[in-house]
Amino acid sequence: MTSDVKPGQDTLTIPSEAEGQSVRAITSLWGVFEKAYVVTAHRKKRFDKVGLLATKLDRVESPTLYLSDENTPLIVIGNTKITGKAVLPEQGIRPGYIAGNSFYGKQLVAGSIGRSKGELPKLYSSYRDALKMLTAILSKNKNDENTGLLNQKHSVCSFREKTKVIRSADPQLLADVRLTGNFIVRSDSLIVVKNTSALKDIILIAPIVEIEEGTIGTF
């Protein structure tokens, strides 16, 4: 149903043979996911549904890691583990020794290794449009707006509603909080996600995002 719809741009109306019935699908991008809003009307009744769509990736061909070629190898130390396809510079990957730590693993890459180019792959135009949309949303929100939501145990915002932006110039600590749905959390410096948080379908934006080990969520 979404094959003829450009994310974030088009509305698709599906013809129906039933009298007084119509189906309309509206798509947009939420981060890198496609969001579909489907409205079905039958005479005086109306039904709507919102969902995030994704494509199953080929684990063999889709890179786990892509590092642009800047004439230096990838150095790994400690318990670093890379599973899947790694696309690396010509110099490849090597074990290193930094601040008393060497590489303790048995295998540098648990998967195949490909050759990268001098620049990262370009984003699809639809993703660039989505980034512009996010910039526009954030430019309309002042610092500290909705930050009180982080003091609540569980906050939910439907994708049928206006996006709620939790923004601050200071570091944001997400601990013992549950956020579900149509939220954007932004910090001008740092976001720290503790494993006591439960985040579902939200977007995090910051120069640095630290995610504590054991954290479970989709964001």
PDB file of N, CA and C in Angstrom, residues 55-123:
ATOM      1  N   THR A  55      11.805  -1.844   6.996  1.00  0.00           N
ATOM      2  CA  THR A  55      12.176  -2.862   6.033  1.00  0.00           C
ATOM      3  C   THR A  55      13.176  -3.810   6.668  1.00  0.00           C
ATOM      4  N   LYS A  56      12.962  -5.083   6.491  1.00  0.00           N
ATOM      5  CA  LYS A  56      13.893  -6.065   7.031  1.00  0.00           C
ATOM      6  C   LYS A  56      15.204  -6.001   6.260  1.00  0.00           C
ATOM      7  N   LEU A  57      16.308  -5.827   6.975  1.00  0.00           N
ATOM      8  CA  LEU A  57      17.608  -5.706   6.342  1.00  0.00           C
ATOM      9  C   LEU A  57      18.240  -7.069   6.091  1.00  0.00           C
ATOM     10  N   ASP A  58      19.015  -7.124   5.028  1.00  0.00           N
ATOM     11  CA  ASP A  58      19.803  -8.317   4.725  1.00  0.00           C
ATOM     12  C   ASP A  58      21.026  -8.307   5.636  1.00  0.00           C
ATOM     13  N   ARG A  59      21.079  -9.205   6.584  1.00  0.00           N
ATOM     14  CA  ARG A  59      22.161  -9.213   7.568  1.00  0.00           C
ATOM     15  C   ARG A  59      23.518  -9.485   6.932  1.00  0.00           C
ATOM     16  N   VAL A  60      23.521 -10.131   5.778  1.00  0.00           N
ATOM     17  CA  VAL A  60      24.791 -10.456   5.130  1.00  0.00           C
ATOM     18  C   VAL A  60      25.326  -9.251   4.362  1.00  0.00           C
ATOM     19  N   GLU A  61      24.456  -8.556   3.619  1.00  0.00           N
ATOM     20  CA  GLU A  61      24.895  -7.474   2.749  1.00  0.00           C
ATOM     21  C   GLU A  61      24.843  -6.099   3.402  1.00  0.00           C
ATOM     22  N   SER A  62      23.986  -5.901   4.388  1.00  0.00           N
ATOM     23  CA  SER A  62      23.860  -4.578   5.013  1.00  0.00           C
ATOM     24  C   SER A  62      24.992  -4.368   6.014  1.00  0.00           C
ATOM     25  N   PRO A  63      25.760  -3.270   5.882  1.00  0.00           N
ATOM     26  CA  PRO A  63      26.901  -3.050   6.773  1.00  0.00           C
ATOM     27  C   PRO A  63      26.471  -2.810   8.222  1.00  0.00           C
ATOM     28  N   THR A  64      27.179  -3.427   9.128  1.00  0.00           N
ATOM     29  CA  THR A  64      27.052  -3.110  10.546  1.00  0.00           C
ATOM     30  C   THR A  64      27.823  -1.839  10.861  1.00  0.00           C
ATOM     31  N   LEU A  65      28.955  -1.675  10.175  1.00  0.00           N
ATOM     32  CA  LEU A  65      29.827  -0.518  10.391  1.00  0.00           C
ATOM     33  C   LEU A  65      30.378  -0.057   9.051  1.00  0.00           C
ATOM     34  N   TYR A  66      30.297   1.274   8.807  1.00  0.00           N
ATOM     35  CA  TYR A  66      30.895   1.858   7.607  1.00  0.00           C
ATOM     36  C   TYR A  66      31.794   2.993   8.061  1.00  0.00           C
ATOM     37  N   LEU A  67      33.100   2.860   7.799  1.00  0.00           N
ATOM     38  CA  LEU A  67      34.079   3.866   8.205  1.00  0.00           C
ATOM     39  C   LEU A  67      34.726   4.437   6.947  1.00  0.00           C
ATOM     40  N   SER A  68      34.583   5.748   6.723  1.00  0.00           N
ATOM     41  CA  SER A  68      35.132   6.355   5.512  1.00  0.00           C
ATOM     42  C   SER A  68      36.658   6.236   5.497  1.00  0.00           C
ATOM     43  N   ASP A  69      37.216   6.133   4.301  1.00  0.00           N
ATOM     44  CA  ASP A  69      38.645   5.916   4.133  1.00  0.00           C
ATOM     45  C   ASP A  69      39.400   7.236   4.267  1.00  0.00           C
ATOM     46  N   GLU A  70      40.137   7.392   5.358  1.00  0.00           N
ATOM     47  CA  GLU A  70      40.979   8.570   5.575  1.00  0.00           C
ATOM     48  C   GLU A  70      42.439   8.158   5.765  1.00  0.00           C
ATOM     49  N   ASN A  71      42.780   7.067   5.095  1.00  0.00           N
ATOM     50  CA  ASN A  71      44.159   6.550   5.076  1.00  0.00           C
ATOM     51  C   ASN A  71      44.668   6.122   6.455  1.00  0.00           C
ATOM     52  N   THR A  72      43.757   5.723   7.299  1.00  0.00           N
ATOM     53  CA  THR A  72      44.148   5.197   8.614  1.00  0.00           C
ATOM     54  C   THR A  72      43.302   3.959   8.904  1.00  0.00           C
ATOM     55  N   PRO A  73      43.863   2.980   9.603  1.00  0.00           N
ATOM     56  CA  PRO A  73      43.094   1.770   9.926  1.00  0.00           C
ATOM     57  C   PRO A  73      42.163   2.014  11.104  1.00  0.00           C
ATOM     58  N   LEU A  74      41.259   1.091  11.308  1.00  0.00           N
ATOM     59  CA  LEU A  74      40.423   1.083  12.500  1.00  0.00           C
ATOM     60  C   LEU A  74      41.176   0.329  13.591  1.00  0.00           C
ATOM     61  N   ILE A  75      41.375   0.978  14.730  1.00  0.00           N
ATOM     62  CA  ILE A  75      42.083   0.356  15.846  1.00  0.00           C
ATOM     63  C   ILE A  75      41.067  -0.033  16.909  1.00  0.00           C
ATOM     64  N   VAL A  76      41.099  -1.268  17.358  1.00  0.00           N
ATOM     65  CA  VAL A  76      40.164  -1.738  18.377  1.00  0.00           C
ATOM     66  C   VAL A  76      40.936  -2.204  19.603  1.00  0.00           C
ATOM     67  N   ILE A  77      40.378  -1.917  20.768  1.00  0.00           N
ATOM     68  CA  ILE A  77      40.986  -2.345  22.026  1.00  0.00           C
ATOM     69  C   ILE A  77      39.906  -2.914  22.938  1.00  0.00           C
ATOM     70  N   GLY A  78      40.321  -3.454  24.053  1.00  0.00           N
ATOM     71  CA  GLY A  78      39.389  -3.949  25.054  1.00  0.00           C
ATOM     72  C   GLY A  78      38.533  -5.093  24.539  1.00  0.00           C
ATOM     73  N   ASN A  79      37.266  -5.053  24.911  1.00  0.00           N
ATOM     74  CA  ASN A  79      36.334  -6.116  24.520  1.00  0.00           C
ATOM     75  C   ASN A  79      35.474  -5.722  23.329  1.00  0.00           C
ATOM     76  N   THR A  80      36.009  -4.865  22.460  1.00  0.00           N
ATOM     77  CA  THR A  80      35.281  -4.442  21.267  1.00  0.00           C
ATOM     78  C   THR A  80      34.839  -5.652  20.452  1.00  0.00           C
ATOM     79  N   LYS A  81      33.580  -5.639  20.029  1.00  0.00           N
ATOM     80  CA  LYS A  81      33.044  -6.748  19.236  1.00  0.00           C
ATOM     81  C   LYS A  81      32.264  -6.189  18.056  1.00  0.00           C
ATOM     82  N   ILE A  82      32.645  -6.567  16.859  1.00  0.00           N
ATOM     83  CA  ILE A  82      31.962  -6.149  15.632  1.00  0.00           C
ATOM     84  C   ILE A  82      31.399  -7.392  14.962  1.00  0.00           C
ATOM     85  N   THR A  83      30.085  -7.459  14.855  1.00  0.00           N
ATOM     86  CA  THR A  83      29.420  -8.613  14.272  1.00  0.00           C
ATOM     87  C   THR A  83      28.689  -8.185  13.004  1.00  0.00           C
ATOM     88  N   GLY A  84      28.954  -8.851  11.902  1.00  0.00           N
ATOM     89  CA  GLY A  84      28.310  -8.514  10.634  1.00  0.00           C
ATOM     90  C   GLY A  84      29.322  -7.975   9.642  1.00  0.00           C
ATOM     91  N   LYS A  85      28.820  -7.342   8.601  1.00  0.00           N
ATOM     92  CA  LYS A  85      29.695  -6.806   7.555  1.00  0.00           C
ATOM     93  C   LYS A  85      30.275  -5.471   7.985  1.00  0.00           C
ATOM     94  N   ALA A  86      31.594  -5.326   7.886  1.00  0.00           N
ATOM     95  CA  ALA A  86      32.277  -4.074   8.207  1.00  0.00           C
ATOM     96  C   ALA A  86      32.911  -3.529   6.935  1.00  0.00           C
ATOM     97  N   VAL A  87      32.580  -2.301   6.586  1.00  0.00           N
ATOM     98  CA  VAL A  87      33.147  -1.655   5.401  1.00  0.00           C
ATOM     99  C   VAL A  87      34.198  -0.670   5.908  1.00  0.00           C
ATOM    100  N   LEU A  88      35.480  -0.955   5.610  1.00  0.00           N
ATOM    101  CA  LEU A  88      36.591  -0.267   6.262  1.00  0.00           C
ATOM    102  C   LEU A  88      37.574   0.314   5.247  1.00  0.00           C
ATOM    103  N   PRO A  89      38.460   1.226   5.698  1.00  0.00           N
ATOM    104  CA  PRO A  89      39.496   1.770   4.819  1.00  0.00           C
ATOM    105  C   PRO A  89      40.432   0.680   4.308  1.00  0.00           C
ATOM    106  N   GLU A  90      41.262   1.041   3.338  1.00  0.00           N
ATOM    107  CA  GLU A  90      42.190   0.081   2.734  1.00  0.00           C
ATOM    108  C   GLU A  90      43.120  -0.519   3.778  1.00  0.00           C
ATOM    109  N   GLN A  91      43.451   0.273   4.819  1.00  0.00           N
ATOM    110  CA  GLN A  91      44.363  -0.216   5.868  1.00  0.00           C
ATOM    111  C   GLN A  91      43.707  -1.248   6.775  1.00  0.00           C
ATOM    112  N   GLY A  92      42.391  -1.384   6.681  1.00  0.00           N
ATOM    113  CA  GLY A  92      41.692  -2.432   7.407  1.00  0.00           C
ATOM    114  C   GLY A  92      41.525  -2.179   8.893  1.00  0.00           C
ATOM    115  N   ILE A  93      41.617  -3.234   9.680  1.00  0.00           N
ATOM    116  CA  ILE A  93      41.400  -3.173  11.124  1.00  0.00           C
ATOM    117  C   ILE A  93      42.560  -3.862  11.833  1.00  0.00           C
ATOM    118  N   ARG A  94      42.981  -3.265  12.956  1.00  0.00           N
ATOM    119  CA  ARG A  94      44.120  -3.812  13.688  1.00  0.00           C
ATOM    120  C   ARG A  94      43.857  -3.744  15.191  1.00  0.00           C
ATOM    121  N   PRO A  95      44.403  -4.689  15.939  1.00  0.00           N
ATOM    122  CA  PRO A  95      44.324  -4.586  17.403  1.00  0.00           C
ATOM    123  C   PRO A  95      45.274  -3.493  17.880  1.00  0.00           C
ATOM    124  N   GLY A  96      44.891  -2.791  18.938  1.00  0.00           N
ATOM    125  CA  GLY A  96      45.712  -1.703  19.431  1.00  0.00           C
ATOM    126  C   GLY A  96      46.017  -1.821  20.911  1.00  0.00           C
ATOM    127  N   TYR A  97      46.703  -0.815  21.409  1.00  0.00           N
ATOM    128  CA  TYR A  97      47.082  -0.773  22.829  1.00  0.00           C
ATOM    129  C   TYR A  97      47.027   0.681  23.260  1.00  0.00           C
ATOM    130  N   ILE A  98      46.045   1.021  24.113  1.00  0.00           N
ATOM    131  CA  ILE A  98      45.849   2.400  24.539  1.00  0.00           C
ATOM    132  C   ILE A  98      45.644   2.424  26.052  1.00  0.00           C
ATOM    133  N   ALA A  99      46.427   3.269  26.734  1.00  0.00           N
ATOM    134  CA  ALA A  99      46.284   3.479  28.176  1.00  0.00           C
ATOM    135  C   ALA A  99      46.262   2.165  28.955  1.00  0.00           C
ATOM    136  N   GLY A 100      47.125   1.259  28.589  1.00  0.00           N
ATOM    137  CA  GLY A 100      47.223   0.004  29.306  1.00  0.00           C
ATOM    138  C   GLY A 100      46.226  -1.062  28.880  1.00  0.00           C
ATOM    139  N   ASN A 101      45.391  -0.755  27.896  1.00  0.00           N
ATOM    140  CA  ASN A 101      44.393  -1.712  27.417  1.00  0.00           C
ATOM    141  C   ASN A 101      44.754  -2.214  26.030  1.00  0.00           C
ATOM    142  N   SER A 102      44.811  -3.511  25.880  1.00  0.00           N
ATOM    143  CA  SER A 102      45.019  -4.113  24.565  1.00  0.00           C
ATOM    144  C   SER A 102      43.702  -4.717  24.098  1.00  0.00           C
ATOM    145  N   PHE A 103      43.717  -5.382  22.956  1.00  0.00           N
ATOM    146  CA  PHE A 103      42.507  -6.017  22.442  1.00  0.00           C
ATOM    147  C   PHE A 103      42.402  -7.425  23.018  1.00  0.00           C
ATOM    148  N   TYR A 104      41.280  -7.714  23.673  1.00  0.00           N
ATOM    149  CA  TYR A 104      41.121  -8.989  24.367  1.00  0.00           C
ATOM    150  C   TYR A 104      40.263  -9.996  23.601  1.00  0.00           C
ATOM    151  N   GLY A 105      39.719  -9.563  22.456  1.00  0.00           N
ATOM    152  CA  GLY A 105      38.858 -10.459  21.701  1.00  0.00           C
ATOM    153  C   GLY A 105      39.636 -11.508  20.924  1.00  0.00           C
ATOM    154  N   LYS A 106      38.905 -12.474  20.383  1.00  0.00           N
ATOM    155  CA  LYS A 106      39.518 -13.542  19.595  1.00  0.00           C
ATOM    156  C   LYS A 106      39.421 -13.265  18.098  1.00  0.00           C
ATOM    157  N   GLN A 107      38.508 -12.376  17.720  1.00  0.00           N
ATOM    158  CA  GLN A 107      38.269 -12.113  16.305  1.00  0.00           C
ATOM    159  C   GLN A 107      38.015 -10.620  16.105  1.00  0.00           C
ATOM    160  N   LEU A 108      38.718 -10.009  15.159  1.00  0.00           N
ATOM    161  CA  LEU A 108      38.560  -8.574  14.924  1.00  0.00           C
ATOM    162  C   LEU A 108      37.174  -8.246  14.386  1.00  0.00           C
ATOM    163  N   VAL A 109      36.707  -9.021  13.424  1.00  0.00           N
ATOM    164  CA  VAL A 109      35.372  -8.835  12.852  1.00  0.00           C
ATOM    165  C   VAL A 109      34.725 -10.196  12.694  1.00  0.00           C
ATOM    166  N   ALA A 110      33.566 -10.381  13.313  1.00  0.00           N
ATOM    167  CA  ALA A 110      32.820 -11.630  13.156  1.00  0.00           C
ATOM    168  C   ALA A 110      31.887 -11.478  11.959  1.00  0.00           C
ATOM    169  N   GLY A 111      32.484 -11.488  10.776  1.00  0.00           N
ATOM    170  CA  GLY A 111      31.723 -11.291   9.548  1.00  0.00           C
ATOM    171  C   GLY A 111      32.654 -10.911   8.418  1.00  0.00           C
ATOM    172  N   SER A 112      32.087 -10.404   7.332  1.00  0.00           N
ATOM    173  CA  SER A 112      32.891 -10.045   6.167  1.00  0.00           C
ATOM    174  C   SER A 112      33.393  -8.610   6.277  1.00  0.00           C
ATOM    175  N   ILE A 113      34.450  -8.297   5.494  1.00  0.00           N
ATOM    176  CA  ILE A 113      35.026  -6.960   5.464  1.00  0.00           C
ATOM    177  C   ILE A 113      35.029  -6.448   4.032  1.00  0.00           C
ATOM    178  N   GLY A 114      34.496  -5.245   3.835  1.00  0.00           N
ATOM    179  CA  GLY A 114      34.484  -4.610   2.527  1.00  0.00           C
ATOM    180  C   GLY A 114      35.359  -3.366   2.523  1.00  0.00           C
ATOM    181  N   ARG A 115      35.593  -2.806   1.333  1.00  0.00           N
ATOM    182  CA  ARG A 115      36.444  -1.619   1.175  1.00  0.00           C
ATOM    183  C   ARG A 115      35.572  -0.366   1.084  1.00  0.00           C
ATOM    184  N   SER A 116      35.872   0.629   1.904  1.00  0.00           N
ATOM    185  CA  SER A 116      35.094   1.857   1.925  1.00  0.00           C
ATOM    186  C   SER A 116      35.680   2.898   0.982  1.00  0.00           C
ATOM    187  N   LYS A 117      34.934   3.987   0.786  1.00  0.00           N
ATOM    188  CA  LYS A 117      35.387   5.112  -0.029  1.00  0.00           C
ATOM    189  C   LYS A 117      35.755   6.281   0.882  1.00  0.00           C
ATOM    190  N   GLY A 118      36.175   7.375   0.276  1.00  0.00           N
ATOM    191  CA  GLY A 118      36.649   8.515   1.047  1.00  0.00           C
ATOM    192  C   GLY A 118      35.562   9.322   1.717  1.00  0.00           C
ATOM    193  N   GLU A 119      34.316   9.004   1.461  1.00  0.00           N
ATOM    194  CA  GLU A 119      33.211   9.714   2.098  1.00  0.00           C
ATOM    195  C   GLU A 119      32.102   8.729   2.435  1.00  0.00           C
ATOM    196  N   LEU A 120      31.275   9.112   3.398  1.00  0.00           N
ATOM    197  CA  LEU A 120      30.167   8.250   3.794  1.00  0.00           C
ATOM    198  C   LEU A 120      29.110   8.214   2.697  1.00  0.00           C
ATOM    199  N   PRO A 121      28.354   7.134   2.589  1.00  0.00           N
ATOM    200  CA  PRO A 121      27.261   7.086   1.609  1.00  0.00           C
ATOM    201  C   PRO A 121      26.281   8.229   1.850  1.00  0.00           C
ATOM    202  N   LYS A 122      25.767   8.799   0.777  1.00  0.00           N
ATOM    203  CA  LYS A 122      24.839   9.923   0.889  1.00  0.00           C
ATOM    204  C   LYS A 122      23.468   9.440   1.343  1.00  0.00           C
ATOM    205  N   LEU A 123      22.812  10.275   2.130  1.00  0.00           N
ATOM    206  CA  LEU A 123      21.456   9.973   2.570  1.00  0.00           C
ATOM    207  C   LEU A 123      20.487  10.118   1.417  1.00  0.00           C
TER     208      LEU A 123
END
